[in-house]
Structures are given as C-alpha cells and as structure tokens.
Amino acid sequence: MKYKNTIVTVLTLALFLSCATNPLTGNKTLAFVSNSQIFPSAFAQYDKFLSENNIVNGTSDSEMIQRVGQRIAVAAERWLNANGHEGYLKDYQWEYNLVNDKTVNAWCMPGGKIVFYTGILPIAQNETGVAAIMGHEVAHALANHGQQRMSAAYLQQGLGVVGNIAIKDEQTRNIFNQSYGVGSNVLGMLPFSRSHETQSDKFGLTLMAIAGYNPDEAAELWKRMKANSGGQAPPEFLSTHPSNDTRISNLQEWSPAAKAEAKKFGTNSFRPLGAF
Ligand SMILES: [Zn+2]
C-alpha cells in the first residue's frame, strides 16, 4: 500500500512537472521542457540572429518599435499582476529589434525576444498597426506556445515520457533549433496551431487596448495583410490558420470586449493611429 502510494506520488509529480499553466486561459498545457531550460536557448539564438542580420538603429521607425514593444510589455505585466500572475515575467528579457529585410514578418521567441522586419511596416501602416502585431506576438510568448510546440516535438521523439527531469540541456537545444530554425533561418520555424493563433489574436487585442492603442485597427491591419498576401504561403505572422476572413470577423467581434477590459486599467480613450 505504501509502495503504491509512492508510485502515485511519483507519477503525479512527473505529470505536474510536465505541465504549466497558461495564464491567458488558466488551462494546463504541455511543458516537458521548462522555461528555465528554453529561455537560454532562445536568448542565444536571438543574439545569433541579431549578429547575422542588419539591425536598424536610431531611426524613427526603430524607436517606434521600441516604444510600442515597451508599452505592450507594460500592459502585459499589468494584466498578469491584476489576474493573480505576479512574478510571471521574472525570467523574461524583453527586447524589440527592427531588421532591415523586405520580408513581411515579425516574431517573438520565448522569453520576450521580438523581431520586426522592415517589410511588414508598410502593411502595419501606422503605430497602431504595429501595436496589433506586437500584441499578437507577445501573446504567443506569454502563453508559452513555443514551449508547447517544443513539448510536442519531445513527445514525437519519445523524450518526454519521464517528465522534464531527465531532459538534458543539449536535447533542449536540439529541439529548440528544430522548432525555431537556426540563426538567420528563423523563417523556417514551425507554424503555430490554429488554436494558438486564435488565442494570440484575441489576447493581442486586449494587450494593445490596455497599452492605449485602438483595437479596432487590428481588423483593418488584417484586411491589408489579406490584400498583400496574394494567396502566397505565409510566414508565421501571416499564418493561413485561421483564414484571413475568419480572422478579420473574429477581431471585429472581439474588439468591444478588449476595450471594456482596457477600461478596467484606466484606458478610456485611444491614441491617434500614429502614421509614419
Ligand atoms: Zn501568430
């Protein structure tokens, strides 16, 4: 009996260690690898990416990316603190960089490492459009979508079955590299699932609204994305799942709730769109 209890305890512990709580939904998610294991890989890959790409510094555009990123990060922290997740961001190291590259893309690695490509700016069209993209990317990071994607990769390789205790740092690096691509090849990162995209669209609206950016602009941004994509297979931000039309109607439907949520944080009016 005592032996049985021990087994149950060990199994429960293993399961507990293999899960994390998604603060955006309150649901348990797969986490065969912990953020403390993932973040160092993410930070190293991010630095490698920056060293191999043409970073824009000291321009009004690069300063705008920094400004929007900081405001969205502050909004995230305020929302997390108000919802019982104090300390959630303690290992995050926010960074927002603009890369001179005509690719239409933006992404956020685990731990808050963000890149915008200059190619996405004409579609963002204004600072509020940038905030919509930033909110979406930050939502992916907060919800640990990368961690879940990596955990799924572990499962596929049969590495996750004993919980995260046995996973070596080297394995983490390998899985990270497979999940995110290596160095300048970040465009090769695996797509997020449809549910992850939907979750990030929805929470991204809340983040931009709390930060003082009108969430109505997100649907307008996606109309421009749709017009631009011309039916081509898209990178992460332009993921075809859900379809552009579903995305646009969802964003329109959710915008009033995002505004109501922002009111709780004292945001009663929004900035001008902020053309650039
Ligand atoms: Zn996404």
PDB file of C-alpha atoms and ligand atoms in Angstrom:
ATOM      1  CA  MET A   1       0.000   0.000   0.000  1.00  0.00           C
ATOM      2  CA  LYS A   2       2.780   2.343   0.964  1.00  0.00           C
ATOM      3  CA  TYR A   3       4.660   1.360  -2.193  1.00  0.00           C
ATOM      4  CA  LYS A   4       1.584   2.077  -4.276  1.00  0.00           C
ATOM      5  CA  ASN A   5       1.225   5.498  -2.714  1.00  0.00           C
ATOM      6  CA  THR A   6       4.831   6.247  -3.554  1.00  0.00           C
ATOM      7  CA  ILE A   7       4.254   5.310  -7.194  1.00  0.00           C
ATOM      8  CA  VAL A   8       1.163   7.505  -7.342  1.00  0.00           C
ATOM      9  CA  THR A   9       3.101  10.367  -5.804  1.00  0.00           C
ATOM     10  CA  VAL A  10       5.964   9.981  -8.263  1.00  0.00           C
ATOM     11  CA  LEU A  11       3.606   9.781 -11.256  1.00  0.00           C
ATOM     12  CA  THR A  12       1.660  12.790 -10.053  1.00  0.00           C
ATOM     13  CA  LEU A  13       4.871  14.699  -9.569  1.00  0.00           C
ATOM     14  CA  ALA A  14       6.066  13.743 -13.059  1.00  0.00           C
ATOM     15  CA  LEU A  15       2.776  14.908 -14.551  1.00  0.00           C
ATOM     16  CA  PHE A  16       2.896  18.117 -12.551  1.00  0.00           C
ATOM     17  CA  LEU A  17       6.410  18.830 -13.718  1.00  0.00           C
ATOM     18  CA  SER A  18       5.314  18.192 -17.281  1.00  0.00           C
ATOM     19  CA  CYS A  19       2.586  20.831 -17.184  1.00  0.00           C
ATOM     20  CA  ALA A  20       2.475  24.579 -16.990  1.00  0.00           C
ATOM     21  CA  THR A  21      -0.487  26.879 -16.547  1.00  0.00           C
ATOM     22  CA  ASN A  22      -1.344  29.130 -19.442  1.00  0.00           C
ATOM     23  CA  PRO A  23      -2.080  32.464 -17.719  1.00  0.00           C
ATOM     24  CA  LEU A  24      -4.258  33.600 -20.612  1.00  0.00           C
ATOM     25  CA  THR A  25      -6.687  30.703 -20.331  1.00  0.00           C
ATOM     26  CA  GLY A  26      -5.962  29.163 -16.915  1.00  0.00           C
ATOM     27  CA  ASN A  27      -5.604  25.798 -18.677  1.00  0.00           C
ATOM     28  CA  LYS A  28      -2.803  23.320 -18.044  1.00  0.00           C
ATOM     29  CA  THR A  29      -0.519  22.934 -21.015  1.00  0.00           C
ATOM     30  CA  LEU A  30       2.191  20.507 -22.016  1.00  0.00           C
ATOM     31  CA  ALA A  31       5.589  21.542 -20.695  1.00  0.00           C
ATOM     32  CA  PHE A  32       8.063  18.694 -20.966  1.00  0.00           C
ATOM     33  CA  VAL A  33      10.698  21.331 -21.049  1.00  0.00           C
ATOM     34  CA  SER A  34      10.653  24.258 -18.639  1.00  0.00           C
ATOM     35  CA  ASN A  35      11.082  27.917 -19.486  1.00  0.00           C
ATOM     36  CA  SER A  36      14.284  27.966 -17.455  1.00  0.00           C
ATOM     37  CA  GLN A  37      15.619  25.422 -19.952  1.00  0.00           C
ATOM     38  CA  ILE A  38      14.139  27.059 -23.049  1.00  0.00           C
ATOM     39  CA  PHE A  39      14.980  30.708 -22.385  1.00  0.00           C
ATOM     40  CA  PRO A  40      18.797  30.358 -22.519  1.00  0.00           C
ATOM     41  CA  SER A  41      18.472  28.642 -25.930  1.00  0.00           C
ATOM     42  CA  ALA A  42      16.075  31.344 -27.109  1.00  0.00           C
ATOM     43  CA  PHE A  43      18.324  34.160 -25.900  1.00  0.00           C
ATOM     44  CA  ALA A  44      21.381  32.614 -27.557  1.00  0.00           C
ATOM     45  CA  GLN A  45      19.525  32.089 -30.856  1.00  0.00           C
ATOM     46  CA  TYR A  46      18.207  35.624 -30.744  1.00  0.00           C
ATOM     47  CA  ASP A  47      21.686  37.091 -30.253  1.00  0.00           C
ATOM     48  CA  LYS A  48      22.968  34.909 -33.093  1.00  0.00           C
ATOM     49  CA  PHE A  49      20.139  36.159 -35.315  1.00  0.00           C
ATOM     50  CA  LEU A  50      20.926  39.787 -34.466  1.00  0.00           C
ATOM     51  CA  SER A  51      24.623  39.296 -35.229  1.00  0.00           C
ATOM     52  CA  GLU A  52      23.812  37.846 -38.653  1.00  0.00           C
ATOM     53  CA  ASN A  53      21.191  40.395 -39.693  1.00  0.00           C
ATOM     54  CA  ASN A  54      21.042  44.087 -40.449  1.00  0.00           C
ATOM     55  CA  ILE A  55      19.567  45.719 -37.323  1.00  0.00           C
ATOM     56  CA  VAL A  56      18.104  49.194 -37.745  1.00  0.00           C
ATOM     57  CA  ASN A  57      19.153  51.617 -35.001  1.00  0.00           C
ATOM     58  CA  GLY A  58      18.480  55.258 -34.236  1.00  0.00           C
ATOM     59  CA  THR A  59      15.703  55.839 -36.780  1.00  0.00           C
ATOM     60  CA  SER A  60      12.158  56.957 -36.016  1.00  0.00           C
ATOM     61  CA  ASP A  61      10.950  53.513 -37.120  1.00  0.00           C
ATOM     62  CA  SER A  62      13.289  51.590 -34.829  1.00  0.00           C
ATOM     63  CA  GLU A  63      12.407  53.911 -31.949  1.00  0.00           C
ATOM     64  CA  MET A  64       8.719  53.352 -32.658  1.00  0.00           C
ATOM     65  CA  ILE A  65       9.212  49.554 -32.482  1.00  0.00           C
ATOM     66  CA  GLN A  66      10.926  50.010 -29.085  1.00  0.00           C
ATOM     67  CA  ARG A  67       8.204  52.333 -27.823  1.00  0.00           C
ATOM     68  CA  VAL A  68       5.345  50.034 -28.861  1.00  0.00           C
ATOM     69  CA  GLY A  69       7.136  46.988 -27.500  1.00  0.00           C
ATOM     70  CA  GLN A  70       7.692  48.595 -24.118  1.00  0.00           C
ATOM     71  CA  ARG A  71       4.086  49.735 -23.885  1.00  0.00           C
ATOM     72  CA  ILE A  72       2.794  46.269 -24.769  1.00  0.00           C
ATOM     73  CA  ALA A  73       5.153  44.670 -22.216  1.00  0.00           C
ATOM     74  CA  VAL A  74       3.928  47.064 -19.522  1.00  0.00           C
ATOM     75  CA  ALA A  75       0.324  46.239 -20.466  1.00  0.00           C
ATOM     76  CA  ALA A  76       1.136  42.526 -20.201  1.00  0.00           C
ATOM     77  CA  GLU A  77       2.661  42.945 -16.763  1.00  0.00           C
ATOM     78  CA  ARG A  78      -0.284  44.988 -15.515  1.00  0.00           C
ATOM     79  CA  TRP A  79      -2.760  42.420 -16.819  1.00  0.00           C
ATOM     80  CA  LEU A  80      -0.810  39.497 -15.330  1.00  0.00           C
ATOM     81  CA  ASN A  81      -0.485  41.205 -11.941  1.00  0.00           C
ATOM     82  CA  ALA A  82      -4.197  42.014 -11.893  1.00  0.00           C
ATOM     83  CA  ASN A  83      -5.043  38.401 -12.677  1.00  0.00           C
ATOM     84  CA  GLY A  84      -3.014  36.652  -9.995  1.00  0.00           C
ATOM     85  CA  HIS A  85       0.158  36.022 -12.008  1.00  0.00           C
ATOM     86  CA  GLU A  86       2.627  38.261 -10.193  1.00  0.00           C
ATOM     87  CA  GLY A  87       6.204  37.335 -10.968  1.00  0.00           C
ATOM     88  CA  TYR A  88       5.247  35.501 -14.157  1.00  0.00           C
ATOM     89  CA  LEU A  89       7.626  37.642 -16.226  1.00  0.00           C
ATOM     90  CA  LYS A  90      10.606  37.455 -13.900  1.00  0.00           C
ATOM     91  CA  ASP A  91      12.751  35.444 -16.328  1.00  0.00           C
ATOM     92  CA  TYR A  92      11.624  37.397 -19.399  1.00  0.00           C
ATOM     93  CA  GLN A  93      14.188  39.674 -21.033  1.00  0.00           C
ATOM     94  CA  TRP A  94      12.178  41.883 -23.354  1.00  0.00           C
ATOM     95  CA  GLU A  95      13.956  43.079 -26.475  1.00  0.00           C
ATOM     96  CA  TYR A  96      12.486  44.670 -29.591  1.00  0.00           C
ATOM     97  CA  ASN A  97      14.528  44.964 -32.750  1.00  0.00           C
ATOM     98  CA  LEU A  98      13.810  46.130 -36.271  1.00  0.00           C
ATOM     99  CA  VAL A  99      15.651  44.221 -39.001  1.00  0.00           C
ATOM    100  CA  ASN A 100      16.291  45.714 -42.418  1.00  0.00           C
ATOM    101  CA  ASP A 101      14.713  42.987 -44.553  1.00  0.00           C
ATOM    102  CA  LYS A 102      11.876  43.191 -47.049  1.00  0.00           C
ATOM    103  CA  THR A 103      10.267  40.007 -45.716  1.00  0.00           C
ATOM    104  CA  VAL A 104       6.734  40.584 -44.423  1.00  0.00           C
ATOM    105  CA  ASN A 105       7.125  39.119 -40.956  1.00  0.00           C
ATOM    106  CA  ALA A 106       7.508  39.605 -37.222  1.00  0.00           C
ATOM    107  CA  TRP A 107       8.086  37.075 -34.459  1.00  0.00           C
ATOM    108  CA  CYS A 108       8.666  36.657 -30.751  1.00  0.00           C
ATOM    109  CA  MET A 109      10.901  33.962 -29.299  1.00  0.00           C
ATOM    110  CA  PRO A 110      10.255  32.526 -25.821  1.00  0.00           C
ATOM    111  CA  GLY A 111      11.235  34.935 -23.072  1.00  0.00           C
ATOM    112  CA  GLY A 112      10.208  38.093 -24.950  1.00  0.00           C
ATOM    113  CA  LYS A 113      12.737  38.357 -27.792  1.00  0.00           C
ATOM    114  CA  ILE A 114      10.997  40.199 -30.610  1.00  0.00           C
ATOM    115  CA  VAL A 115      11.938  40.983 -34.196  1.00  0.00           C
ATOM    116  CA  PHE A 116      10.080  43.113 -36.725  1.00  0.00           C
ATOM    117  CA  TYR A 117      11.154  43.126 -40.366  1.00  0.00           C
ATOM    118  CA  THR A 118      11.026  46.469 -42.206  1.00  0.00           C
ATOM    119  CA  GLY A 119       8.958  44.644 -44.850  1.00  0.00           C
ATOM    120  CA  ILE A 120       5.958  44.455 -42.539  1.00  0.00           C
ATOM    121  CA  LEU A 121       5.890  48.219 -41.815  1.00  0.00           C
ATOM    122  CA  PRO A 122       4.041  49.294 -44.994  1.00  0.00           C
ATOM    123  CA  ILE A 123       1.271  46.846 -44.079  1.00  0.00           C
ATOM    124  CA  ALA A 124       1.240  47.883 -40.440  1.00  0.00           C
ATOM    125  CA  GLN A 125       0.833  51.376 -41.961  1.00  0.00           C
ATOM    126  CA  ASN A 126       0.732  53.164 -38.585  1.00  0.00           C
ATOM    127  CA  GLU A 127       1.884  52.771 -34.990  1.00  0.00           C
ATOM    128  CA  THR A 128      -1.440  51.215 -34.004  1.00  0.00           C
ATOM    129  CA  GLY A 129      -0.959  48.547 -36.695  1.00  0.00           C
ATOM    130  CA  VAL A 130       2.473  47.817 -35.218  1.00  0.00           C
ATOM    131  CA  ALA A 131       0.825  47.519 -31.795  1.00  0.00           C
ATOM    132  CA  ALA A 132      -1.630  44.945 -33.187  1.00  0.00           C
ATOM    133  CA  ILE A 133       1.260  42.833 -34.490  1.00  0.00           C
ATOM    134  CA  MET A 134       3.270  43.331 -31.287  1.00  0.00           C
ATOM    135  CA  GLY A 135       0.288  42.330 -29.140  1.00  0.00           C
ATOM    136  CA  HIS A 136      -0.193  39.149 -31.153  1.00  0.00           C
ATOM    137  CA  GLU A 137       3.468  38.149 -30.922  1.00  0.00           C
ATOM    138  CA  VAL A 138       3.745  38.930 -27.210  1.00  0.00           C
ATOM    139  CA  ALA A 139       0.608  36.853 -26.593  1.00  0.00           C
ATOM    140  CA  HIS A 140       2.348  33.831 -28.182  1.00  0.00           C
ATOM    141  CA  ALA A 141       5.237  34.298 -25.759  1.00  0.00           C
ATOM    142  CA  LEU A 142       3.057  34.782 -22.663  1.00  0.00           C
ATOM    143  CA  ALA A 143       1.002  31.698 -23.457  1.00  0.00           C
ATOM    144  CA  ASN A 144       4.160  29.592 -23.844  1.00  0.00           C
ATOM    145  CA  HIS A 145       3.072  28.474 -27.292  1.00  0.00           C
ATOM    146  CA  GLY A 146       6.689  27.831 -28.199  1.00  0.00           C
ATOM    147  CA  GLN A 147       7.082  25.660 -25.116  1.00  0.00           C
ATOM    148  CA  GLN A 148       4.030  23.634 -26.102  1.00  0.00           C
ATOM    149  CA  ARG A 149       5.307  23.236 -29.641  1.00  0.00           C
ATOM    150  CA  MET A 150       8.651  22.043 -28.304  1.00  0.00           C
ATOM    151  CA  SER A 151       6.923  19.686 -25.876  1.00  0.00           C
ATOM    152  CA  ALA A 152       5.002  18.186 -28.772  1.00  0.00           C
ATOM    153  CA  ALA A 153       8.318  17.654 -30.547  1.00  0.00           C
ATOM    154  CA  TYR A 154       9.668  15.914 -27.443  1.00  0.00           C
ATOM    155  CA  LEU A 155       6.655  13.633 -27.360  1.00  0.00           C
ATOM    156  CA  GLN A 156       7.112  12.747 -31.003  1.00  0.00           C
ATOM    157  CA  GLN A 157      10.656  11.742 -30.220  1.00  0.00           C
ATOM    158  CA  GLY A 158       9.647   9.843 -27.103  1.00  0.00           C
ATOM    159  CA  LEU A 159      11.793  12.086 -24.958  1.00  0.00           C
ATOM    160  CA  GLY A 160       9.129  13.481 -22.728  1.00  0.00           C
ATOM    161  CA  VAL A 161       7.755  10.385 -21.081  1.00  0.00           C
ATOM    162  CA  VAL A 162       9.661  10.702 -17.833  1.00  0.00           C
ATOM    163  CA  GLY A 163       8.965  14.360 -17.285  1.00  0.00           C
ATOM    164  CA  ASN A 164      11.418  17.174 -17.639  1.00  0.00           C
ATOM    165  CA  ILE A 165      13.925  15.918 -15.065  1.00  0.00           C
ATOM    166  CA  ALA A 166      15.712  13.659 -17.498  1.00  0.00           C
ATOM    167  CA  ILE A 167      15.912  16.055 -20.395  1.00  0.00           C
ATOM    168  CA  LYS A 168      19.419  17.269 -20.975  1.00  0.00           C
ATOM    169  CA  ASP A 169      20.292  20.807 -21.966  1.00  0.00           C
ATOM    170  CA  GLU A 170      21.749  19.534 -25.202  1.00  0.00           C
ATOM    171  CA  GLN A 171      18.447  17.875 -26.105  1.00  0.00           C
ATOM    172  CA  THR A 172      16.665  21.124 -25.306  1.00  0.00           C
ATOM    173  CA  ARG A 173      18.957  22.993 -27.651  1.00  0.00           C
ATOM    174  CA  ASN A 174      18.373  20.467 -30.417  1.00  0.00           C
ATOM    175  CA  ILE A 175      14.609  20.594 -30.051  1.00  0.00           C
ATOM    176  CA  PHE A 176      14.712  24.366 -29.851  1.00  0.00           C
ATOM    177  CA  ASN A 177      16.704  24.565 -33.051  1.00  0.00           C
ATOM    178  CA  GLN A 178      14.242  22.247 -34.776  1.00  0.00           C
ATOM    179  CA  SER A 179      11.269  24.246 -33.509  1.00  0.00           C
ATOM    180  CA  TYR A 180      12.611  27.672 -34.315  1.00  0.00           C
ATOM    181  CA  GLY A 181      15.101  27.182 -37.066  1.00  0.00           C
ATOM    182  CA  VAL A 182      18.692  28.181 -36.547  1.00  0.00           C
ATOM    183  CA  GLY A 183      20.230  31.626 -36.830  1.00  0.00           C
ATOM    184  CA  SER A 184      19.063  33.534 -39.855  1.00  0.00           C
ATOM    185  CA  ASN A 185      16.807  30.643 -40.812  1.00  0.00           C
ATOM    186  CA  VAL A 186      14.188  31.614 -38.235  1.00  0.00           C
ATOM    187  CA  LEU A 187      11.698  31.853 -41.079  1.00  0.00           C
ATOM    188  CA  GLY A 188      11.787  28.067 -41.092  1.00  0.00           C
ATOM    189  CA  MET A 189      10.154  27.882 -37.680  1.00  0.00           C
ATOM    190  CA  LEU A 190       7.232  25.569 -37.345  1.00  0.00           C
ATOM    191  CA  PRO A 191       3.838  27.202 -37.681  1.00  0.00           C
ATOM    192  CA  PHE A 192       1.693  27.685 -34.627  1.00  0.00           C
ATOM    193  CA  SER A 193      -1.562  25.776 -34.475  1.00  0.00           C
ATOM    194  CA  ARG A 194      -4.876  27.336 -35.362  1.00  0.00           C
ATOM    195  CA  SER A 195      -5.955  27.473 -31.709  1.00  0.00           C
ATOM    196  CA  HIS A 196      -2.701  29.182 -30.746  1.00  0.00           C
ATOM    197  CA  GLU A 197      -3.196  31.767 -33.468  1.00  0.00           C
ATOM    198  CA  THR A 198      -6.766  32.440 -32.372  1.00  0.00           C
ATOM    199  CA  GLN A 199      -5.726  32.771 -28.736  1.00  0.00           C
ATOM    200  CA  SER A 200      -2.957  35.212 -29.659  1.00  0.00           C
ATOM    201  CA  ASP A 201      -5.275  37.253 -31.871  1.00  0.00           C
ATOM    202  CA  LYS A 202      -7.764  37.585 -29.031  1.00  0.00           C
ATOM    203  CA  PHE A 203      -5.323  38.371 -26.237  1.00  0.00           C
ATOM    204  CA  GLY A 204      -3.270  40.600 -28.518  1.00  0.00           C
ATOM    205  CA  LEU A 205      -6.327  42.864 -28.790  1.00  0.00           C
ATOM    206  CA  THR A 206      -6.527  43.148 -25.005  1.00  0.00           C
ATOM    207  CA  LEU A 207      -2.826  43.982 -24.738  1.00  0.00           C
ATOM    208  CA  MET A 208      -2.931  46.687 -27.409  1.00  0.00           C
ATOM    209  CA  ALA A 209      -6.071  48.199 -25.877  1.00  0.00           C
ATOM    210  CA  ILE A 210      -4.602  48.343 -22.362  1.00  0.00           C
ATOM    211  CA  ALA A 211      -1.499  49.949 -23.924  1.00  0.00           C
ATOM    212  CA  GLY A 212      -3.718  52.688 -25.362  1.00  0.00           C
ATOM    213  CA  TYR A 213      -3.933  51.529 -28.983  1.00  0.00           C
ATOM    214  CA  ASN A 214      -7.359  51.260 -30.581  1.00  0.00           C
ATOM    215  CA  PRO A 215      -8.094  47.527 -31.066  1.00  0.00           C
ATOM    216  CA  ASP A 216     -10.437  48.316 -33.994  1.00  0.00           C
ATOM    217  CA  GLU A 217      -7.294  48.756 -36.074  1.00  0.00           C
ATOM    218  CA  ALA A 218      -6.373  45.049 -35.803  1.00  0.00           C
ATOM    219  CA  ALA A 219      -9.115  44.018 -38.232  1.00  0.00           C
ATOM    220  CA  GLU A 220      -8.041  46.811 -40.595  1.00  0.00           C
ATOM    221  CA  LEU A 221      -4.473  45.525 -40.383  1.00  0.00           C
ATOM    222  CA  TRP A 222      -5.616  42.043 -41.373  1.00  0.00           C
ATOM    223  CA  LYS A 223      -7.536  43.440 -44.344  1.00  0.00           C
ATOM    224  CA  ARG A 224      -4.250  44.934 -45.512  1.00  0.00           C
ATOM    225  CA  MET A 225      -2.484  41.611 -44.832  1.00  0.00           C
ATOM    226  CA  LYS A 226      -5.066  39.822 -46.921  1.00  0.00           C
ATOM    227  CA  ALA A 227      -4.707  42.290 -49.782  1.00  0.00           C
ATOM    228  CA  ASN A 228      -0.921  41.909 -49.616  1.00  0.00           C
ATOM    229  CA  SER A 229      -0.631  38.148 -49.344  1.00  0.00           C
ATOM    230  CA  GLY A 230      -1.956  37.433 -52.832  1.00  0.00           C
ATOM    231  CA  GLY A 231      -2.627  33.812 -51.974  1.00  0.00           C
ATOM    232  CA  GLN A 232       1.003  33.043 -51.150  1.00  0.00           C
ATOM    233  CA  ALA A 233       2.085  30.643 -48.429  1.00  0.00           C
ATOM    234  CA  PRO A 234       2.811  32.927 -45.488  1.00  0.00           C
ATOM    235  CA  PRO A 235       5.469  33.118 -42.746  1.00  0.00           C
ATOM    236  CA  GLU A 236       4.463  32.904 -39.062  1.00  0.00           C
ATOM    237  CA  PHE A 237       2.603  36.153 -38.755  1.00  0.00           C
ATOM    238  CA  LEU A 238       0.648  35.550 -41.950  1.00  0.00           C
ATOM    239  CA  SER A 239      -0.320  32.033 -40.979  1.00  0.00           C
ATOM    240  CA  THR A 240      -3.241  30.797 -43.069  1.00  0.00           C
ATOM    241  CA  HIS A 241      -4.890  29.318 -39.985  1.00  0.00           C
ATOM    242  CA  PRO A 242      -7.439  30.649 -39.323  1.00  0.00           C
ATOM    243  CA  SER A 243      -8.302  32.078 -42.736  1.00  0.00           C
ATOM    244  CA  ASN A 244      -7.939  35.816 -43.206  1.00  0.00           C
ATOM    245  CA  ASP A 245     -11.706  36.272 -43.393  1.00  0.00           C
ATOM    246  CA  THR A 246     -12.329  34.370 -40.142  1.00  0.00           C
ATOM    247  CA  ARG A 247      -9.571  36.334 -38.525  1.00  0.00           C
ATOM    248  CA  ILE A 248     -10.980  39.692 -39.608  1.00  0.00           C
ATOM    249  CA  SER A 249     -14.514  38.908 -38.435  1.00  0.00           C
ATOM    250  CA  ASN A 250     -13.214  37.487 -35.124  1.00  0.00           C
ATOM    251  CA  LEU A 251     -11.153  40.593 -34.474  1.00  0.00           C
ATOM    252  CA  GLN A 252     -14.129  42.843 -35.187  1.00  0.00           C
ATOM    253  CA  GLU A 253     -16.294  40.768 -32.871  1.00  0.00           C
ATOM    254  CA  TRP A 254     -13.737  40.765 -30.005  1.00  0.00           C
ATOM    255  CA  SER A 255     -12.723  44.410 -30.171  1.00  0.00           C
ATOM    256  CA  PRO A 256     -15.501  45.748 -27.852  1.00  0.00           C
ATOM    257  CA  ALA A 257     -14.511  43.228 -25.138  1.00  0.00           C
ATOM    258  CA  ALA A 258     -10.877  44.328 -25.431  1.00  0.00           C
ATOM    259  CA  LYS A 259     -11.962  47.959 -24.994  1.00  0.00           C
ATOM    260  CA  ALA A 260     -14.031  47.011 -21.938  1.00  0.00           C
ATOM    261  CA  GLU A 261     -11.046  45.171 -20.455  1.00  0.00           C
ATOM    262  CA  ALA A 262      -8.812  48.196 -21.107  1.00  0.00           C
ATOM    263  CA  LYS A 263     -11.264  50.395 -19.186  1.00  0.00           C
ATOM    264  CA  LYS A 264     -10.543  48.313 -16.071  1.00  0.00           C
ATOM    265  CA  PHE A 265      -6.946  49.511 -16.427  1.00  0.00           C
ATOM    266  CA  GLY A 266      -7.938  53.136 -16.818  1.00  0.00           C
ATOM    267  CA  THR A 267      -7.611  53.272 -20.607  1.00  0.00           C
ATOM    268  CA  ASN A 268     -10.747  55.109 -21.673  1.00  0.00           C
ATOM    269  CA  SER A 269      -9.566  56.595 -24.939  1.00  0.00           C
ATOM    270  CA  PHE A 270      -7.009  55.644 -27.550  1.00  0.00           C
ATOM    271  CA  ARG A 271      -4.092  57.347 -29.224  1.00  0.00           C
ATOM    272  CA  PRO A 272      -4.341  58.586 -32.811  1.00  0.00           C
ATOM    273  CA  LEU A 273      -3.341  55.806 -35.256  1.00  0.00           C
ATOM    274  CA  GLY A 274       0.114  57.364 -35.469  1.00  0.00           C
ATOM    275  CA  ALA A 275       1.024  57.446 -39.172  1.00  0.00           C
ATOM    276  CA  PHE A 276       4.682  57.008 -40.046  1.00  0.00           C
TER     277      PHE A 276
HETATM  278 ZN    ZN B   1       0.936  34.010 -34.628  1.00  0.00          ZN
END
